[in-house]
XYZ file of C-alpha atoms in Angstrom:
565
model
C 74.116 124.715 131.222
C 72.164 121.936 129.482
C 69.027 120.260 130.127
C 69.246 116.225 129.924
C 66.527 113.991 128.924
C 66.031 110.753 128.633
C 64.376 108.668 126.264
C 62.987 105.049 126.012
C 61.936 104.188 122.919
C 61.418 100.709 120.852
C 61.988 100.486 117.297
C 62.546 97.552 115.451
C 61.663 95.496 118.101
C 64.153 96.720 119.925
C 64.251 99.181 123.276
C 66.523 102.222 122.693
C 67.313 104.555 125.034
C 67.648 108.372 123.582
C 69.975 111.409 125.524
C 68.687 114.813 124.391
C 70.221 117.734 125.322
C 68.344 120.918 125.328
C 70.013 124.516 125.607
C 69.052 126.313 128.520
C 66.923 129.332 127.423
C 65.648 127.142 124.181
C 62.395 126.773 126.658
C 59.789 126.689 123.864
C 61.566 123.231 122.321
C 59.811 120.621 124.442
C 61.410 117.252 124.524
C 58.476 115.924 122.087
C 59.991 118.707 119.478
C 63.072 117.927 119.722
C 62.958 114.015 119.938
C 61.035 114.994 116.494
C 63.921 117.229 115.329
C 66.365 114.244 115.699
C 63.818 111.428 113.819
C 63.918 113.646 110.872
C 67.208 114.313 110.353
C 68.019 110.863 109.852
C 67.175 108.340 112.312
C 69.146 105.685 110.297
C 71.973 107.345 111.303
C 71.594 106.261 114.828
C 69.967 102.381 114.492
C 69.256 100.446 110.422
C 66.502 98.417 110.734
C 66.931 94.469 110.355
C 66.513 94.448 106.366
C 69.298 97.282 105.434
C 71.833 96.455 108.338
C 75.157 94.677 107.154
C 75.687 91.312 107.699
C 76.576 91.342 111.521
C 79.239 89.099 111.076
C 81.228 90.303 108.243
C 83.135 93.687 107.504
C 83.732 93.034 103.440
C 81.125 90.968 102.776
C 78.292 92.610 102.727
C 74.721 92.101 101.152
C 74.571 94.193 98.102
C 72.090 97.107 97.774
C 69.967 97.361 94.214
C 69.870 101.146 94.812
C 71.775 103.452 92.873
C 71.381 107.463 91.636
C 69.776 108.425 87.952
C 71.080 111.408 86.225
C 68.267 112.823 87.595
C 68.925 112.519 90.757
C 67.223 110.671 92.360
C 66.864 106.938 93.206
C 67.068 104.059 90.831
C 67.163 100.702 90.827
C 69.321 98.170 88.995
C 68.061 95.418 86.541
C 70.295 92.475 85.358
C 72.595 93.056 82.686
C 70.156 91.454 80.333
C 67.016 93.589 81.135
C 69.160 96.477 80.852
C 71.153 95.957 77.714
C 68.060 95.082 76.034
C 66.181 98.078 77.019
C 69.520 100.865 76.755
C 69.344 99.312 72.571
C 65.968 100.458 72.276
C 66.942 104.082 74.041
C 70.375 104.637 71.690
C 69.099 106.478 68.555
C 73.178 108.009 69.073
C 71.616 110.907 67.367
C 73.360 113.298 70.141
C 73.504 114.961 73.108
C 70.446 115.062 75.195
C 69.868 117.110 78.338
C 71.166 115.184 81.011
C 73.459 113.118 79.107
C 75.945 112.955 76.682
C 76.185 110.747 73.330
C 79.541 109.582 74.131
C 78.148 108.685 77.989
C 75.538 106.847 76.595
C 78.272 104.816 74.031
C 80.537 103.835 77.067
C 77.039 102.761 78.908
C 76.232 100.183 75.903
C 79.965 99.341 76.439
C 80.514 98.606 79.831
C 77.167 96.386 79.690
C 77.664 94.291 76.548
C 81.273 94.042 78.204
C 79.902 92.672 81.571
C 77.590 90.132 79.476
C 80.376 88.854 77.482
C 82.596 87.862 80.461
C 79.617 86.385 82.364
C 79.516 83.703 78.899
C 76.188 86.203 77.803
C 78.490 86.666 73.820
C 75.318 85.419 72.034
C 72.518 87.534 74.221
C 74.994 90.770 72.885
C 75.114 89.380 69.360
C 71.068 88.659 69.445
C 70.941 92.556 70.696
C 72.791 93.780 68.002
C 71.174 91.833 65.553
C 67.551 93.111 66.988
C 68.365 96.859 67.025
C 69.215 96.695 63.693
C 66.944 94.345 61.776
C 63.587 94.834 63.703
C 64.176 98.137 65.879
C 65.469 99.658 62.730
C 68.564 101.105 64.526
C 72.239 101.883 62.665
C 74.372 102.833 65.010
C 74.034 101.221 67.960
C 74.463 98.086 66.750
C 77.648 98.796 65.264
C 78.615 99.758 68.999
C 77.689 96.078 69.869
C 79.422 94.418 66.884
C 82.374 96.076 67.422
C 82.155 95.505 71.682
C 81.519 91.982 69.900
C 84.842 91.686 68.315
C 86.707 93.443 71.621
C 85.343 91.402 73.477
C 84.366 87.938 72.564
C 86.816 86.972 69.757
C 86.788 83.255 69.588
C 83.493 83.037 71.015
C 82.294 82.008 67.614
C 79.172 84.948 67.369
C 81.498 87.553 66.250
C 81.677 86.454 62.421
C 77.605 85.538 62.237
C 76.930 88.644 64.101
C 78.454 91.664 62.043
C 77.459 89.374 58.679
C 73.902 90.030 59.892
C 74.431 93.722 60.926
C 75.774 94.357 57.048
C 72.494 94.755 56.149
C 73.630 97.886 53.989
C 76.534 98.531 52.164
C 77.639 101.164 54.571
C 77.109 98.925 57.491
C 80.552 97.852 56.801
C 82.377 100.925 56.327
C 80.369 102.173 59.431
C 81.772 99.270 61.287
C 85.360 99.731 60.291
C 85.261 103.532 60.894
C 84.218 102.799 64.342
C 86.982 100.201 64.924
C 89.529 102.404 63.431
C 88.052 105.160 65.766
C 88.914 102.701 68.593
C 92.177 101.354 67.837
C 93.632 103.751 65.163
C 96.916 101.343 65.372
C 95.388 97.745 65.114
C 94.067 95.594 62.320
C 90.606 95.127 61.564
C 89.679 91.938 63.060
C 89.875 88.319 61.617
C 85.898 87.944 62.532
C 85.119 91.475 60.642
C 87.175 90.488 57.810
C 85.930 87.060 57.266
C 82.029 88.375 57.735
C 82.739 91.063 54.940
C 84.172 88.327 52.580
C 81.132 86.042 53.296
C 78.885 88.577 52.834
C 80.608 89.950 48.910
C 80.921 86.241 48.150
C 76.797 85.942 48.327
C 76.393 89.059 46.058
C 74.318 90.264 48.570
C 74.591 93.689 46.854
C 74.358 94.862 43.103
C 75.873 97.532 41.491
C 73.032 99.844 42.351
C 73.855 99.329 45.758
C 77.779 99.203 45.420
C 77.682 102.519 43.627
C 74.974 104.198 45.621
C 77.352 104.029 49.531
C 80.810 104.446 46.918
C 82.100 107.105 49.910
C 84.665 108.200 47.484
C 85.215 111.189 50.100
C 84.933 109.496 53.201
C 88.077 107.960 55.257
C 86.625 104.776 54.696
C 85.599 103.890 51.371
C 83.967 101.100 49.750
C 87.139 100.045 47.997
C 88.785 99.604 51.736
C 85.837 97.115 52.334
C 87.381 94.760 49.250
C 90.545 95.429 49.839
C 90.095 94.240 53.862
C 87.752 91.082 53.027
C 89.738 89.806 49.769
C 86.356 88.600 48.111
C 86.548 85.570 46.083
C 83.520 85.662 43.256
C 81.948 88.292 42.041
C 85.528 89.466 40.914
C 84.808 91.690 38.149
C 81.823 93.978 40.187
C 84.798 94.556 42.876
C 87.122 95.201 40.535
C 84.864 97.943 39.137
C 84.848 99.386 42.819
C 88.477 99.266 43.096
C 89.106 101.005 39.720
C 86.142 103.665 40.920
C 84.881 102.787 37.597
C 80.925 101.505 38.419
C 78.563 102.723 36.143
C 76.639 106.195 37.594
C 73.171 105.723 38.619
C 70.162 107.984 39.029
C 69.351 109.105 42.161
C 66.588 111.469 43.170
C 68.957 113.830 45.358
C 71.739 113.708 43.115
C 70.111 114.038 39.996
C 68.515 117.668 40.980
C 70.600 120.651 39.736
C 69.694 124.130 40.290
C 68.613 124.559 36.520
C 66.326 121.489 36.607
C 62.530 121.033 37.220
C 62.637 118.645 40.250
C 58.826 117.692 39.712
C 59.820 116.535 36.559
C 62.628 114.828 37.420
C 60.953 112.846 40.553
C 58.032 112.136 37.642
C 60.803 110.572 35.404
C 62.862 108.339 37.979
C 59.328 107.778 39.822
C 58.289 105.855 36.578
C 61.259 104.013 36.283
C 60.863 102.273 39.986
C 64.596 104.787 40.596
C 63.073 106.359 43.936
C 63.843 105.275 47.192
C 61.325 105.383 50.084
C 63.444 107.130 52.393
C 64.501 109.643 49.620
C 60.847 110.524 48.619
C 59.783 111.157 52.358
C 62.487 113.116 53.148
C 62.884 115.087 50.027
C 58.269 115.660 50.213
C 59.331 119.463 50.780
C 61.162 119.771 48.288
C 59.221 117.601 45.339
C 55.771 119.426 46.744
C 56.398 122.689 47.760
C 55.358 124.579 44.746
C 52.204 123.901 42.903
C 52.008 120.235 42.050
C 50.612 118.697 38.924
C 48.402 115.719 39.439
C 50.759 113.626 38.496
C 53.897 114.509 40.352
C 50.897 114.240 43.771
C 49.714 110.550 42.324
C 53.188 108.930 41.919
C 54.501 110.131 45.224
C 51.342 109.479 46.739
C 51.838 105.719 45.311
C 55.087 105.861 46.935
C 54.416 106.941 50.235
C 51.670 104.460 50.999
C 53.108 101.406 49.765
C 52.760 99.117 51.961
C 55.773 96.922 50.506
C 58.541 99.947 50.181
C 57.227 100.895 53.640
C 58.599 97.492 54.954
C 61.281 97.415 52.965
C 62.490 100.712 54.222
C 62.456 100.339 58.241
C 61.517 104.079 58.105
C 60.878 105.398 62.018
C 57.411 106.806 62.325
C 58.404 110.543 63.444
C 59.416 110.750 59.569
C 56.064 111.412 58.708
C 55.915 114.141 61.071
C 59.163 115.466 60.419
C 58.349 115.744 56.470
C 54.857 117.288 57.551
C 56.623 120.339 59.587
C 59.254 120.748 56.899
C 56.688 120.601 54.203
C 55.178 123.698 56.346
C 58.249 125.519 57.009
C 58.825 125.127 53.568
C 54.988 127.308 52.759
C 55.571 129.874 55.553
C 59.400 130.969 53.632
C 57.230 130.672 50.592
C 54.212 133.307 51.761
C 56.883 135.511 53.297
C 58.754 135.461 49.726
C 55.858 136.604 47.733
C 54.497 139.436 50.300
C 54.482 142.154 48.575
C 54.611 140.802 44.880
C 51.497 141.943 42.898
C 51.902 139.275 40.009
C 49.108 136.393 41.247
C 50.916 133.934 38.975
C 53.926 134.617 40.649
C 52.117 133.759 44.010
C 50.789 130.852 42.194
C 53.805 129.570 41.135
C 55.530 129.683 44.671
C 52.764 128.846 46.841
C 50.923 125.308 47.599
C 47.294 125.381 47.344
C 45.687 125.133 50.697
C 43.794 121.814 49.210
C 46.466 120.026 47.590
C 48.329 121.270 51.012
C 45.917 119.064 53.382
C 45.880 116.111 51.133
C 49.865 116.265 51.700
C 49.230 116.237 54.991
C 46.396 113.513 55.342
C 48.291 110.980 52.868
C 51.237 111.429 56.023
C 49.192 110.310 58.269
C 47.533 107.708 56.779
C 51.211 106.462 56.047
C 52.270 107.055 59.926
C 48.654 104.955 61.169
C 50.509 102.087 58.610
C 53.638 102.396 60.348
C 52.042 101.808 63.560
C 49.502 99.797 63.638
C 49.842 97.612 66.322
C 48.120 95.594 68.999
C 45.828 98.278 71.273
C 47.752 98.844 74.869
C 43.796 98.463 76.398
C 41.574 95.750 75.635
C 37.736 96.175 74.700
C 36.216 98.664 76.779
C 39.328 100.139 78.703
C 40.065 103.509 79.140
C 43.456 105.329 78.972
C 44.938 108.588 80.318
C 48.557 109.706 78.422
C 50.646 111.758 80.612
C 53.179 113.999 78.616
C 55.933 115.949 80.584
C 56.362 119.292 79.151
C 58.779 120.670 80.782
C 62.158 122.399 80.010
C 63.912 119.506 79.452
C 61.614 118.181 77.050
C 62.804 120.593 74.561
C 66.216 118.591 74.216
C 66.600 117.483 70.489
C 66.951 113.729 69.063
C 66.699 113.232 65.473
C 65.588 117.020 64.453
C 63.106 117.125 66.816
C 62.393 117.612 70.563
C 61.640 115.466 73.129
C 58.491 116.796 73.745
C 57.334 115.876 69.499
C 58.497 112.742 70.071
C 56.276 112.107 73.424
C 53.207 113.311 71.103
C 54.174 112.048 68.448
C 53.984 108.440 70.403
C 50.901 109.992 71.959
C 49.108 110.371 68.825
C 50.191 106.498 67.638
C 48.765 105.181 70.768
C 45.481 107.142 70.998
C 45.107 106.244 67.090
C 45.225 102.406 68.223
C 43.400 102.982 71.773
C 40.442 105.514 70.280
C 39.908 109.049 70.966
C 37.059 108.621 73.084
C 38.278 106.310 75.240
C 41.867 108.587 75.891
C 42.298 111.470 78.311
C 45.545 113.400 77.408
C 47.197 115.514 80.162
C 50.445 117.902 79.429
C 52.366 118.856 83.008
C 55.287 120.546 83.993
C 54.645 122.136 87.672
C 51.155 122.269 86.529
C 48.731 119.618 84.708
C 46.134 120.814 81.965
C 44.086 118.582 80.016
C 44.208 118.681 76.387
C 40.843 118.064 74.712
C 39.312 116.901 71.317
C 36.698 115.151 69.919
C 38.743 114.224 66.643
C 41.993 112.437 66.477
C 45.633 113.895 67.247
C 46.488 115.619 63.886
C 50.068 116.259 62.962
C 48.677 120.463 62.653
C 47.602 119.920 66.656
C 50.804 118.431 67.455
C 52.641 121.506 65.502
C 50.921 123.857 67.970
C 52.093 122.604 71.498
C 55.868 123.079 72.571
C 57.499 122.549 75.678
C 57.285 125.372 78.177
C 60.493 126.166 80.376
C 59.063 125.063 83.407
C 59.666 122.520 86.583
C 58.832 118.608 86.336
C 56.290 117.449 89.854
C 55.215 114.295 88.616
C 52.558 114.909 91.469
C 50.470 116.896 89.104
C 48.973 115.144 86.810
C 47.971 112.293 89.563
C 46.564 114.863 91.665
C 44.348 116.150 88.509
C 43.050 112.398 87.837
C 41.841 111.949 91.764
C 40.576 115.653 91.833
C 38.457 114.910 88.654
C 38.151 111.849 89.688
C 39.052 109.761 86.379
C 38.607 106.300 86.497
C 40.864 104.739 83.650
C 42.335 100.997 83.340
C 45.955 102.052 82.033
C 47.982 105.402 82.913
C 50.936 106.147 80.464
C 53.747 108.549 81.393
C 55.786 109.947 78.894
C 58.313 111.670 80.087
C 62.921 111.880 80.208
C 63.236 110.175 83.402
C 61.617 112.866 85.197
C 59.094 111.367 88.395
C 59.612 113.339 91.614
C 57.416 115.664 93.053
C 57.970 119.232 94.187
C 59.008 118.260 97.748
C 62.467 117.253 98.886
C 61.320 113.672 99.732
C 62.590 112.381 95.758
C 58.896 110.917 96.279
C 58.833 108.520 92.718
C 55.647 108.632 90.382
C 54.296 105.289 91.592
C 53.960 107.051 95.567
C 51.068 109.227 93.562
C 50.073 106.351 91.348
C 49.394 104.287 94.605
C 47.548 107.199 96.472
C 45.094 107.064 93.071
C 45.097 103.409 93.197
C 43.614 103.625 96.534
C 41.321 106.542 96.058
C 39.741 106.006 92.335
C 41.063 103.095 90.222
C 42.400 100.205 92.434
C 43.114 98.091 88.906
C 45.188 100.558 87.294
C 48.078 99.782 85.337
C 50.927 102.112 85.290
C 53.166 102.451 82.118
C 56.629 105.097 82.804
C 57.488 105.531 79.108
C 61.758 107.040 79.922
C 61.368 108.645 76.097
C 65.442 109.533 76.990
C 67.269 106.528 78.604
C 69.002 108.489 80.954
C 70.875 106.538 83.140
C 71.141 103.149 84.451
C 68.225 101.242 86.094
C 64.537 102.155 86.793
C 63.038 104.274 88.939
C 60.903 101.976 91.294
C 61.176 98.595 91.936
C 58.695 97.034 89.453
C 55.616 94.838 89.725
C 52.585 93.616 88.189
C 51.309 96.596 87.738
C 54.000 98.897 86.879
C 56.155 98.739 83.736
C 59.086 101.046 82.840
C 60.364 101.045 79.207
C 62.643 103.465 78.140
C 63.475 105.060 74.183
C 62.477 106.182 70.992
C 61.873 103.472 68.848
C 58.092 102.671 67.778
C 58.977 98.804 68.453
C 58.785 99.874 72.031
C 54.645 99.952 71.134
C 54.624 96.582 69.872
C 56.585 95.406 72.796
C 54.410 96.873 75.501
C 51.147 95.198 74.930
C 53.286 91.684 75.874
C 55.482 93.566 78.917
C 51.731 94.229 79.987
C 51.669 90.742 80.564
C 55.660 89.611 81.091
C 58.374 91.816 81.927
C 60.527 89.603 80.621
C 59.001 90.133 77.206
C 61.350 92.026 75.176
C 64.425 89.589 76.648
C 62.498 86.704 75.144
C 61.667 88.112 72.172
C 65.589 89.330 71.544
C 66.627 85.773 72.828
C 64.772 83.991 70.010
C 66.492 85.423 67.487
C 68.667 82.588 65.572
C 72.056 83.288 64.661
């Protein structure tokens, strides 16, 4: 036998009458308990309120909802197609799998949206994107996934042919591009647009031998020669021909010229003086010119090198470089002292191992190349104060570029507290916990060595709750994080619930910055407004763009659509 209650309640504006039936014998559930049993499992279930109900009067047509699931999880949001194809080039280093998401995943993402633009008569805003990610967000490969999505997708459009001209910016641009294509469609043609931007591009001589020689790919399935032989150049006739004959004239290269009987400091020393060393080449190959004991003048010219203001340009070298040649430059030292333990000749050790002093000045002219590389304008004004939130949790420790996430947040962490100032900067790490990290001096590449991401749970709750319990009154609050921003409850509860409780309680001006260092997934993960910004990716443009999104969230969509093709 059941008990049966009724219920009169008015929601929405609206009376409602409730039947609850209570089990005989169930006496300790009052009606008050159980009306609150049926509330929270889902009220909606019953009776929408006015702003999510369907359109009364149709069944197909129905009002479209914005939100959508991360690969988180939890709730997101969709932007336009714009917004988010400008922000997924920023997030696609395509260096490979991360921990929610797959390279390949993240390919058919750029696809699908440059594909969407191109229908809705956006060809130029994809062209524009894959012109920015590769001449000012210095990045290769996806913008050979737009330039080929360009010639898919928009032939006759008339952007295809100015578009992958501008994206050969290297030699192997264009045998990138056609590898890709070929990848695609292993039975079609290389497109009239590809062809005809190749053959434009040889006709200007845009590259020398040097050049020609240096991406040869004698060994790879698509070779320079292909490139001729598909654009059918018409000057410049007998360079080609030396490319189609394999017959350019060899050139010295620092990596190529080192064999295992050679002196590689005096080597560097010899093609140093004859302008023959690249910038990328002599940042990533500091281990190996420096990890013995250096003369003076092996440490001078790569020194000169290194902080060059004009090579550093020239090369579009990404800022975690620096780091990157710092902690192989170490790994390098520890294999040395390990090597010589046990060896009683102190020449030998002398030899073999860097002197602590000439060590540090390694490390010192890195960072004084990485402040170069990222100088910017400050995210706070005059007088503002800043708290950096860096998620160090498991999933941090997913790899992009040969190092984790988690390098890569401080790494940004470090570039923005250089620009902001160390005394006006509270750092925080937080998992399922939230420590402060403090220091007087600035974030040295040896303090960034130390911390690693623990294997532990992500409560974006944490680190607010520190801020109100200390009670830290800053002007800007910047998460850094892989799309993580729930808290340890069931509620998917985003960061910007917490953000709003310390809005209220400490710093009602706040500004709220959710740095997504991964990309995962489509859309954001709060509705945004004036004061909260989401950017998501790796590159260090991002910190050039954020002062303006500060201001205009349209910012980085403007900047990409002033680019002239």
């Amino acid at each position: 036998m059941r008990l049966l209650s009724l219920l009169i309640v008015s929601l929405y504006g609206r009376t409602v009458a409730l039947f609850i039936f209570i089990p005989i014998g169930m006496g300790s559930i009052t009606v008050e308990a159980s009306t609150k049993i049926i509330l929270e499992s889902g009220f909606d279930a019953f009776i929408s309120p006015p702003n999510t109900r369907s359109n009364p009067m149709s069944k197909f047509n129905t009002i479209p909802s914005q939100k959508q699931s991360n690969l988180a999880g939890g709730i997101s949001y969709c932007n336009d197609a714009k917004h988010e194809l400008a922000i997924s080039v920023l997030s696609s280093t395509l260096s490979n799998d991360f921990f929610y998401e797959s390279e390949n995943t993240r390919v058919q993402s750029l696809e699908s949206l440059s594909q969407k633009l191109i229908v809705d008569n956006e060809a130029e805003f994809v062209a524009k994107c894959a012109i920015y990610a590769r001449h000012h967000a210095n990045l290769r490969s996806v913008s050979h996934v737009l330039g080929v999505s360009l010639c898919e997708n928009a032939s006759g459009s008339g952007y295809v042919k100015p578009a992958i001209k501008r994206l050969s910016k290297r030699v192997d641009d264009m045998t990138e591009l056609v590898s890709l294509w070929n990848l695609k469609h292993p039975k079609s043609m290389v497109p009239n647009g590809m062809r005809k931007a190749f053959r434009e591009v040889l006709d200007e001589g845009r590259f020398d031998a040097y050049q020609l020689k240096k991406y040869e790919q004698k060994r790879a399935k698509v070779k320079l020669k292909d490139i001729i032989r598909i654009a059918r150049p018409a000057k410049h006739l007998e360079l080609y021909k030396q490319v189609l004959d394999v017959n350019l004239p060899k050139i010295e290269m620092l990596h190529t010229s080192i064999k295992p009987d050679t002196d590689i400091q005096e080597t560097f020393v010899e093609l140093a003086k004859a302008g023959k060393v690249w910038y990328m080449e002599a940042l990533k190959m500091t281990p190996k010119i420096l990890e013995s004991y250096v003369s003076k003048e092996t440490l001078k010219l790569w020194k000169e090198i290194i902080l060059s203001k004009t090579l550093q340009s020239r090369s579009g070298v990404l800022p975690f470089r620096y780091y990157k040649a710092y902690i192989d430059l170490t790994q390098c030292q520890r294999d040395t002292v390990v090597d010589v333990i046990g060896q009683n000749e102190l020449e030998e050790v002398k030899k073999k191992y860097l002197p602590l002093r000439v060590y540090r000045e390694i490390r010192d002219i890195l960072e004084a190349a990485f402040a170069q590389a990222t100088r910017i304008e400050p995210l706070a004004s005059e007088g503002e104060k800043v708290a950096i939130l860096i998620d160090n949790s498991g999933s941090m420790s997913s790899n992009s570029l040969g190092l984790s996430l988690f390098s890569h947040a401080l790494i940004m962490a470090k570039a923005i507290i250089e620009n902001v100032g160390c005394s006006k900067s509270h750092l925080y790490f937080w998992s399922d916990i939230c420590e402060e990290w403090e220091s007087e001096s600035n974030f040295t590449f040896e303090q960034i060595s130390r911390h690693h991401a623990a294997n532990r749970a992500t409560y974006v709750n944490m680190p607010f709750h520190r801020l109100i319990e200390d009670a830290i009154s800053v002007d800007k609050v910047i998460i850094l994080t892989d799309n993580q921003m729930y808290a340890q409850n069931g509620n998917k509860e985003t960061f910007k619930t917490y953000a709003d409780i310390y809005k209220q309680n400490v710093s009602p001006d706040v500004k709220v910055l959710f740095w997504d260092l991964a990309g995962y997934g489509a859309g954001t993960p709060i509705k945004l407004d004036g004061d909260f910004l989401e950017i998501s990716g790796l590159s260090d443009k991002l910190l050039s763009i954020v002062p303006k999104l500060w201001n205009d969230s349209d910012a980085l969509v403007k900047e990409i659509e002033s680019i002239e093709i």
